[in-house]
PDB file of C-alpha atoms in Angstrom:
ATOM      1  CA  MET S   1      -6.147   3.358   0.360  1.00  0.00           C
ATOM      2  CA  SER S   2      -9.142   4.815   2.291  1.00  0.00           C
ATOM      3  CA  PHE S   3     -12.196   3.240   3.707  1.00  0.00           C
ATOM      4  CA  PRO S   4     -15.496   4.833   4.861  1.00  0.00           C
ATOM      5  CA  THR S   5     -16.241   4.788   8.550  1.00  0.00           C
ATOM      6  CA  ALA S   6     -18.459   1.837   9.284  1.00  0.00           C
ATOM      7  CA  PRO S   7     -21.828   2.553  10.996  1.00  0.00           C
ATOM      8  CA  THR S   8     -22.532   1.238  14.471  1.00  0.00           C
ATOM      9  CA  LEU S   9     -24.214  -2.152  14.150  1.00  0.00           C
ATOM     10  CA  THR S  10     -26.299  -4.278  16.460  1.00  0.00           C
ATOM     11  CA  ARG S  11     -25.070  -7.723  17.395  1.00  0.00           C
ATOM     12  CA  GLY S  12     -27.379  -9.293  14.848  1.00  0.00           C
ATOM     13  CA  GLU S  13     -26.397  -6.804  12.158  1.00  0.00           C
ATOM     14  CA  ALA S  14     -22.766  -7.391  12.914  1.00  0.00           C
ATOM     15  CA  ALA S  15     -23.172 -11.150  12.452  1.00  0.00           C
ATOM     16  CA  ASN S  16     -24.878 -10.551   9.158  1.00  0.00           C
ATOM     17  CA  HIS S  17     -22.113  -8.326   7.990  1.00  0.00           C
ATOM     18  CA  GLY S  18     -19.259 -10.751   9.035  1.00  0.00           C
ATOM     19  CA  LEU S  19     -18.132  -8.348  11.762  1.00  0.00           C
ATOM     20  CA  HIS S  20     -17.286  -9.263  15.305  1.00  0.00           C
ATOM     21  CA  PRO S  21     -20.144  -7.878  17.566  1.00  0.00           C
ATOM     22  CA  VAL S  22     -17.725  -6.074  19.869  1.00  0.00           C
ATOM     23  CA  SER S  23     -17.467  -2.463  20.750  1.00  0.00           C
ATOM     24  CA  ASP S  24     -13.828  -1.431  21.219  1.00  0.00           C
ATOM     25  CA  PRO S  25     -13.279   2.156  22.330  1.00  0.00           C
ATOM     26  CA  HIS S  26      -9.827   2.108  20.903  1.00  0.00           C
ATOM     27  CA  LEU S  27     -10.955   1.276  17.360  1.00  0.00           C
ATOM     28  CA  THR S  28     -11.425   4.173  15.068  1.00  0.00           C
ATOM     29  CA  ARG S  29     -13.215   1.959  12.551  1.00  0.00           C
ATOM     30  CA  THR S  30     -15.017  -1.359  12.714  1.00  0.00           C
ATOM     31  CA  MET S  31     -12.966  -4.028  10.984  1.00  0.00           C
ATOM     32  CA  PRO S  32     -14.379  -7.156   9.535  1.00  0.00           C
ATOM     33  CA  ALA S  33     -13.564 -10.673  10.795  1.00  0.00           C
ATOM     34  CA  ARG S  34     -11.792 -11.353   7.541  1.00  0.00           C
ATOM     35  CA  ILE S  35      -9.287  -8.731   6.215  1.00  0.00           C
ATOM     36  CA  ASP S  36      -7.120  -8.704   3.263  1.00  0.00           C
ATOM     37  CA  ALA S  37      -3.434  -7.835   3.096  1.00  0.00           C
ATOM     38  CA  GLU S  38      -3.990  -4.142   1.949  1.00  0.00           C
ATOM     39  CA  GLU S  39      -6.521  -3.699   4.817  1.00  0.00           C
ATOM     40  CA  LEU S  40      -3.958  -5.045   7.290  1.00  0.00           C
ATOM     41  CA  ARG S  41      -1.075  -2.904   5.968  1.00  0.00           C
ATOM     42  CA  GLU S  42      -3.283   0.166   6.312  1.00  0.00           C
ATOM     43  CA  TRP S  43      -4.498  -0.794   9.766  1.00  0.00           C
ATOM     44  CA  LEU S  44      -0.940  -1.240  11.056  1.00  0.00           C
ATOM     45  CA  GLN S  45      -0.227   2.397  10.264  1.00  0.00           C
ATOM     46  CA  ARG S  46      -2.992   3.549  12.628  1.00  0.00           C
ATOM     47  CA  ALA S  47      -2.888   4.330  16.283  1.00  0.00           C
ATOM     48  CA  ASP S  48      -5.251   1.510  16.964  1.00  0.00           C
ATOM     49  CA  ARG S  49      -3.103  -1.169  15.307  1.00  0.00           C
ATOM     50  CA  PRO S  50      -3.836  -4.746  16.272  1.00  0.00           C
ATOM     51  CA  ARG S  51      -1.661  -7.436  17.720  1.00  0.00           C
ATOM     52  CA  ILE S  52      -0.545  -9.842  15.084  1.00  0.00           C
ATOM     53  CA  ILE S  53      -0.365 -13.488  15.978  1.00  0.00           C
ATOM     54  CA  ASP S  54       1.385 -15.883  13.623  1.00  0.00           C
ATOM     55  CA  VAL S  55       0.220 -19.491  14.290  1.00  0.00           C
ATOM     56  CA  ARG S  56       2.680 -21.268  11.894  1.00  0.00           C
ATOM     57  CA  SER S  57       5.501 -23.356  13.158  1.00  0.00           C
ATOM     58  CA  ALA S  58       8.488 -21.613  14.531  1.00  0.00           C
ATOM     59  CA  ALA S  59      10.614 -22.726  11.550  1.00  0.00           C
ATOM     60  CA  GLU S  60       8.085 -21.177   9.097  1.00  0.00           C
ATOM     61  CA  TYR S  61       7.960 -18.049  11.116  1.00  0.00           C
ATOM     62  CA  ARG S  62      11.669 -17.623  11.262  1.00  0.00           C
ATOM     63  CA  ALA S  63      11.861 -18.045   7.548  1.00  0.00           C
ATOM     64  CA  ALA S  64       9.549 -15.081   6.864  1.00  0.00           C
ATOM     65  CA  HIS S  65       7.236 -13.095   9.070  1.00  0.00           C
ATOM     66  CA  ILE S  66       5.409  -9.759   9.327  1.00  0.00           C
ATOM     67  CA  PRO S  67       7.387  -7.238  11.464  1.00  0.00           C
ATOM     68  CA  SER S  68       6.061  -6.852  15.016  1.00  0.00           C
ATOM     69  CA  SER S  69       4.160 -10.230  14.737  1.00  0.00           C
ATOM     70  CA  SER S  70       4.309 -12.760  17.607  1.00  0.00           C
ATOM     71  CA  ASN S  71       4.741 -16.417  16.963  1.00  0.00           C
ATOM     72  CA  VAL S  72       2.277 -18.621  18.781  1.00  0.00           C
ATOM     73  CA  PRO S  73       2.340 -22.021  17.010  1.00  0.00           C
ATOM     74  CA  LEU S  74      -1.174 -23.532  16.676  1.00  0.00           C
ATOM     75  CA  PRO S  75      -0.507 -26.700  18.754  1.00  0.00           C
ATOM     76  CA  LEU S  76       0.899 -24.523  21.608  1.00  0.00           C
ATOM     77  CA  LEU S  77      -2.060 -22.077  21.341  1.00  0.00           C
ATOM     78  CA  ARG S  78      -4.534 -24.954  21.694  1.00  0.00           C
ATOM     79  CA  GLU S  79      -2.653 -26.400  24.626  1.00  0.00           C
ATOM     80  CA  HIS S  80      -2.446 -23.170  26.560  1.00  0.00           C
ATOM     81  CA  LEU S  81      -5.551 -21.432  25.797  1.00  0.00           C
ATOM     82  CA  ASP S  82      -6.277 -20.595  29.393  1.00  0.00           C
ATOM     83  CA  GLN S  83      -2.962 -18.837  29.718  1.00  0.00           C
ATOM     84  CA  LEU S  84      -3.220 -16.971  26.379  1.00  0.00           C
ATOM     85  CA  ALA S  85      -6.781 -15.806  26.715  1.00  0.00           C
ATOM     86  CA  GLY S  86      -5.785 -12.809  28.845  1.00  0.00           C
ATOM     87  CA  PRO S  87      -2.996 -11.381  26.708  1.00  0.00           C
ATOM     88  CA  LEU S  88      -4.968 -11.885  23.554  1.00  0.00           C
ATOM     89  CA  ASP S  89      -8.160 -10.314  24.788  1.00  0.00           C
ATOM     90  CA  GLU S  90      -7.781  -7.416  22.395  1.00  0.00           C
ATOM     91  CA  GLN S  91      -7.936  -6.745  18.648  1.00  0.00           C
ATOM     92  CA  VAL S  92      -5.979  -9.629  17.252  1.00  0.00           C
ATOM     93  CA  VAL S  93      -5.149 -10.565  13.624  1.00  0.00           C
ATOM     94  CA  LEU S  94      -4.312 -14.255  13.207  1.00  0.00           C
ATOM     95  CA  ILE S  95      -2.127 -15.265  10.294  1.00  0.00           C
ATOM     96  CA  CYS S  96      -0.619 -18.446   8.867  1.00  0.00           C
ATOM     97  CA  ARG S  97       0.574 -19.414   5.398  1.00  0.00           C
ATOM     98  CA  THR S  98      -2.737 -19.244   3.581  1.00  0.00           C
ATOM     99  CA  GLY S  99      -5.403 -18.728   6.305  1.00  0.00           C
ATOM    100  CA  ARG S 100      -6.458 -22.333   7.207  1.00  0.00           C
ATOM    101  CA  ARG S 101      -4.587 -22.643  10.413  1.00  0.00           C
ATOM    102  CA  ALA S 102      -5.414 -19.112  11.379  1.00  0.00           C
ATOM    103  CA  GLU S 103      -9.085 -19.942  11.109  1.00  0.00           C
ATOM    104  CA  GLU S 104      -8.461 -23.011  13.324  1.00  0.00           C
ATOM    105  CA  ALA S 105      -6.818 -20.705  15.907  1.00  0.00           C
ATOM    106  CA  GLU S 106      -9.797 -18.304  15.606  1.00  0.00           C
ATOM    107  CA  GLN S 107     -12.195 -21.159  16.367  1.00  0.00           C
ATOM    108  CA  SER S 108     -10.162 -22.200  19.443  1.00  0.00           C
ATOM    109  CA  LEU S 109      -9.845 -18.614  20.833  1.00  0.00           C
ATOM    110  CA  ALA S 110     -13.532 -17.983  20.151  1.00  0.00           C
ATOM    111  CA  ALA S 111     -14.377 -21.065  22.198  1.00  0.00           C
ATOM    112  CA  ALA S 112     -12.340 -19.614  25.044  1.00  0.00           C
ATOM    113  CA  GLY S 113     -14.436 -16.458  25.005  1.00  0.00           C
ATOM    114  CA  LEU S 114     -12.395 -14.032  22.817  1.00  0.00           C
ATOM    115  CA  SER S 115     -14.222 -12.176  20.163  1.00  0.00           C
ATOM    116  CA  ARG S 116     -12.053  -9.407  18.793  1.00  0.00           C
ATOM    117  CA  LEU S 117     -10.487 -11.813  16.365  1.00  0.00           C
ATOM    118  CA  HIS S 118      -9.590 -11.263  12.665  1.00  0.00           C
ATOM    119  CA  VAL S 119      -8.026 -13.613  10.158  1.00  0.00           C
ATOM    120  CA  LEU S 120      -5.705 -12.389   7.318  1.00  0.00           C
ATOM    121  CA  GLY S 121      -7.229 -13.887   4.130  1.00  0.00           C
ATOM    122  CA  GLY S 122      -4.506 -15.599   2.074  1.00  0.00           C
ATOM    123  CA  GLY S 123      -2.079 -15.428   4.941  1.00  0.00           C
ATOM    124  CA  ILE S 124       1.658 -14.581   4.589  1.00  0.00           C
ATOM    125  CA  VAL S 125       1.418 -15.526   1.012  1.00  0.00           C
ATOM    126  CA  ALA S 126      -1.074 -12.667   0.293  1.00  0.00           C
ATOM    127  CA  TRP S 127       1.042 -10.358   2.421  1.00  0.00           C
ATOM    128  CA  GLN S 128       4.145 -11.018   0.283  1.00  0.00           C
ATOM    129  CA  GLN S 129       2.218 -10.683  -2.905  1.00  0.00           C
ATOM    130  CA  ILE S 130       1.591  -6.957  -2.193  1.00  0.00           C
ATOM    131  CA  ASN S 131       5.220  -6.444  -1.357  1.00  0.00           C
ATOM    132  CA  ALA S 132       4.502  -5.507   2.093  1.00  0.00           C
ATOM    133  CA  PRO S 133       7.326  -5.365   4.755  1.00  0.00           C
ATOM    134  CA  ILE S 134       8.634  -8.800   5.658  1.00  0.00           C
ATOM    135  CA  VAL S 135      11.404 -10.079   7.970  1.00  0.00           C
ATOM    136  CA  ARG S 136      13.426 -12.880   6.498  1.00  0.00           C
ATOM    137  CA  GLY S 137      15.664 -15.387   8.224  1.00  0.00           C
ATOM    138  CA  GLU S 138      16.707 -19.001   7.917  1.00  0.00           C
ATOM    139  CA  SER S 139      14.710 -20.678   5.111  1.00  0.00           C
ATOM    140  CA  ARG S 140      12.876 -23.925   5.812  1.00  0.00           C
ATOM    141  CA  TRP S 141      10.154 -25.805   3.971  1.00  0.00           C
ATOM    142  CA  ASP S 142       6.696 -24.918   5.208  1.00  0.00           C
ATOM    143  CA  LEU S 143       4.300 -27.623   6.201  1.00  0.00           C
ATOM    144  CA  GLU S 144       2.245 -27.556   2.908  1.00  0.00           C
ATOM    145  CA  ARG S 145       5.378 -28.191   0.944  1.00  0.00           C
ATOM    146  CA  GLN S 146       6.437 -31.001   3.291  1.00  0.00           C
ATOM    147  CA  VAL S 147       3.030 -32.594   2.848  1.00  0.00           C
ATOM    148  CA  ARG S 148       3.373 -32.512  -0.901  1.00  0.00           C
ATOM    149  CA  LEU S 149       6.782 -34.137  -0.667  1.00  0.00           C
ATOM    150  CA  VAL S 150       5.762 -36.932   1.673  1.00  0.00           C
ATOM    151  CA  ALA S 151       2.458 -37.696  -0.065  1.00  0.00           C
ATOM    152  CA  GLY S 152       4.043 -37.736  -3.544  1.00  0.00           C
ATOM    153  CA  SER S 153       6.889 -39.897  -2.230  1.00  0.00           C
ATOM    154  CA  ILE S 154       4.466 -42.440  -0.732  1.00  0.00           C
ATOM    155  CA  VAL S 155       2.311 -42.595  -3.815  1.00  0.00           C
ATOM    156  CA  GLY S 156       5.218 -42.964  -6.223  1.00  0.00           C
ATOM    157  CA  THR S 157       6.827 -45.626  -4.183  1.00  0.00           C
ATOM    158  CA  SER S 158       3.673 -47.592  -3.561  1.00  0.00           C
ATOM    159  CA  ILE S 159       2.820 -47.532  -7.266  1.00  0.00           C
ATOM    160  CA  LEU S 160       6.294 -48.735  -8.282  1.00  0.00           C
ATOM    161  CA  ALA S 161       6.316 -51.440  -5.488  1.00  0.00           C
ATOM    162  CA  SER S 162       2.879 -52.656  -6.547  1.00  0.00           C
ATOM    163  CA  THR S 163       4.360 -54.011  -9.758  1.00  0.00           C
ATOM    164  CA  LYS S 164       5.904 -56.624  -7.388  1.00  0.00           C
ATOM    165  CA  VAL S 165       3.314 -56.649  -4.567  1.00  0.00           C
ATOM    166  CA  ALA S 166      -0.058 -55.756  -6.107  1.00  0.00           C
ATOM    167  CA  PRO S 167      -1.990 -54.896  -2.866  1.00  0.00           C
ATOM    168  CA  LEU S 168       0.469 -51.862  -2.268  1.00  0.00           C
ATOM    169  CA  LYS S 169      -1.491 -49.923  -4.959  1.00  0.00           C
ATOM    170  CA  TRP S 170      -4.111 -49.393  -2.234  1.00  0.00           C
ATOM    171  CA  VAL S 171      -1.612 -47.366  -0.253  1.00  0.00           C
ATOM    172  CA  ALA S 172      -1.510 -44.855  -3.111  1.00  0.00           C
ATOM    173  CA  ALA S 173      -5.341 -44.863  -3.203  1.00  0.00           C
ATOM    174  CA  GLY S 174      -5.460 -44.236   0.463  1.00  0.00           C
ATOM    175  CA  ILE S 175      -3.152 -41.233   0.179  1.00  0.00           C
ATOM    176  CA  GLY S 176      -5.257 -39.950  -2.770  1.00  0.00           C
ATOM    177  CA  ALA S 177      -8.362 -40.310  -0.684  1.00  0.00           C
ATOM    178  CA  GLY S 178      -6.797 -38.525   2.157  1.00  0.00           C
ATOM    179  CA  LEU S 179      -5.839 -35.597   0.030  1.00  0.00           C
ATOM    180  CA  VAL S 180      -9.366 -35.302  -1.351  1.00  0.00           C
ATOM    181  CA  THR S 181     -10.754 -35.436   2.161  1.00  0.00           C
ATOM    182  CA  ALA S 182      -8.153 -32.683   3.199  1.00  0.00           C
ATOM    183  CA  ALA S 183      -9.475 -30.489   0.327  1.00  0.00           C
ATOM    184  CA  LEU S 184     -13.172 -30.993   1.087  1.00  0.00           C
ATOM    185  CA  THR S 185     -12.763 -30.485   4.816  1.00  0.00           C
ATOM    186  CA  ASP S 186      -9.979 -27.840   4.547  1.00  0.00           C
ATOM    187  CA  SER S 187      -7.886 -29.826   7.080  1.00  0.00           C
ATOM    188  CA  CYS S 188      -4.841 -32.022   6.790  1.00  0.00           C
ATOM    189  CA  ALA S 189      -4.061 -34.900   9.168  1.00  0.00           C
ATOM    190  CA  MET S 190      -0.728 -35.413   7.472  1.00  0.00           C
ATOM    191  CA  GLY S 191       0.239 -31.776   8.116  1.00  0.00           C
ATOM    192  CA  ALA S 192      -0.671 -32.122  11.796  1.00  0.00           C
ATOM    193  CA  LEU S 193       1.470 -35.182  12.056  1.00  0.00           C
ATOM    194  CA  LEU S 194       4.443 -33.564  10.338  1.00  0.00           C
ATOM    195  CA  ALA S 195       4.187 -30.590  12.583  1.00  0.00           C
ATOM    196  CA  LYS S 196       5.084 -32.838  15.515  1.00  0.00           C
ATOM    197  CA  LEU S 197       8.389 -33.977  13.958  1.00  0.00           C
ATOM    198  CA  PRO S 198      11.614 -32.779  15.587  1.00  0.00           C
ATOM    199  CA  TYR S 199      12.537 -30.937  12.305  1.00  0.00           C
ATOM    200  CA  ASN S 200       9.445 -28.656  12.878  1.00  0.00           C
ATOM    201  CA  ARG S 201       9.603 -28.431  16.676  1.00  0.00           C
ATOM    202  CA  ASP S 202      13.265 -27.857  17.364  1.00  0.00           C
ATOM    203  CA  LEU S 203      12.720 -24.070  17.319  1.00  0.00           C
ATOM    204  CA  GLU S 204       9.335 -24.044  18.967  1.00  0.00           C
ATOM    205  CA  PRO S 205       9.025 -21.419  21.886  1.00  0.00           C
ATOM    206  CA  SER S 206       7.831 -22.479  25.269  1.00  0.00           C
ATOM    207  CA  ILE S 207       4.612 -21.016  26.701  1.00  0.00           C
ATOM    208  CA  ASP S 208       6.717 -18.956  29.102  1.00  0.00           C
ATOM    209  CA  GLU S 209       8.725 -17.461  26.074  1.00  0.00           C
ATOM    210  CA  VAL S 210       5.502 -16.664  24.303  1.00  0.00           C
ATOM    211  CA  LEU S 211       3.874 -14.948  27.262  1.00  0.00           C
ATOM    212  CA  SER S 212       7.060 -12.987  27.838  1.00  0.00           C
ATOM    213  CA  SER S 213       7.121 -11.839  24.182  1.00  0.00           C
ATOM    214  CA  LEU S 214       3.449 -10.777  24.398  1.00  0.00           C
ATOM    215  CA  ARG S 215       4.067  -8.734  27.574  1.00  0.00           C
ATOM    216  CA  HIS S 216       7.082  -6.917  25.979  1.00  0.00           C
ATOM    217  CA  GLN S 217       4.927  -5.827  23.078  1.00  0.00           C
ATOM    218  CA  ASP S 218       2.305  -4.227  25.339  1.00  0.00           C
TER     219      ASP S 218
END
């Protein structure tokens, strides 16, 4: 798959084209802020390959991840932005399951002053769909699947219980409203809460382990 060399753009032109307005002497081609799986696969074969940061939970990362990627869970990234800003001040591709958490990480890193940031559209799901290389390990449920289980269980239980205690039907209504809000805002409060459970945090790396991993990949 080949791409034409992109012309040099001004800061305003770059913004209009969805490109980060940063001149990187190590880049052989300007890359967009949003890239697809095929573009990433091709980029990783070049000398100017980017650093890949996977912001999913450690459990999700261990189940399946892109070779050479580093795991920096989103909560840890937000908590230690000041320590991560230096190591991540380069061409970075952020990935998660489908792209939502990666976009949140992009916003946090951009607020910390970083600009050479890219998000893999469709996340690890899109990467697997093109049969790109993947490292597989212990399988665990990802957060989105956990959300569906918990939300469905609460709705089903509250509906059944409402036959005895009528007001419990509003619990189901509340969960439904929360899911609608999550879809409209592309956020998920329940997912954020589930991410803090021991099941999802027992494999989480410390900030020292993350920084050591990033240094070893330099």
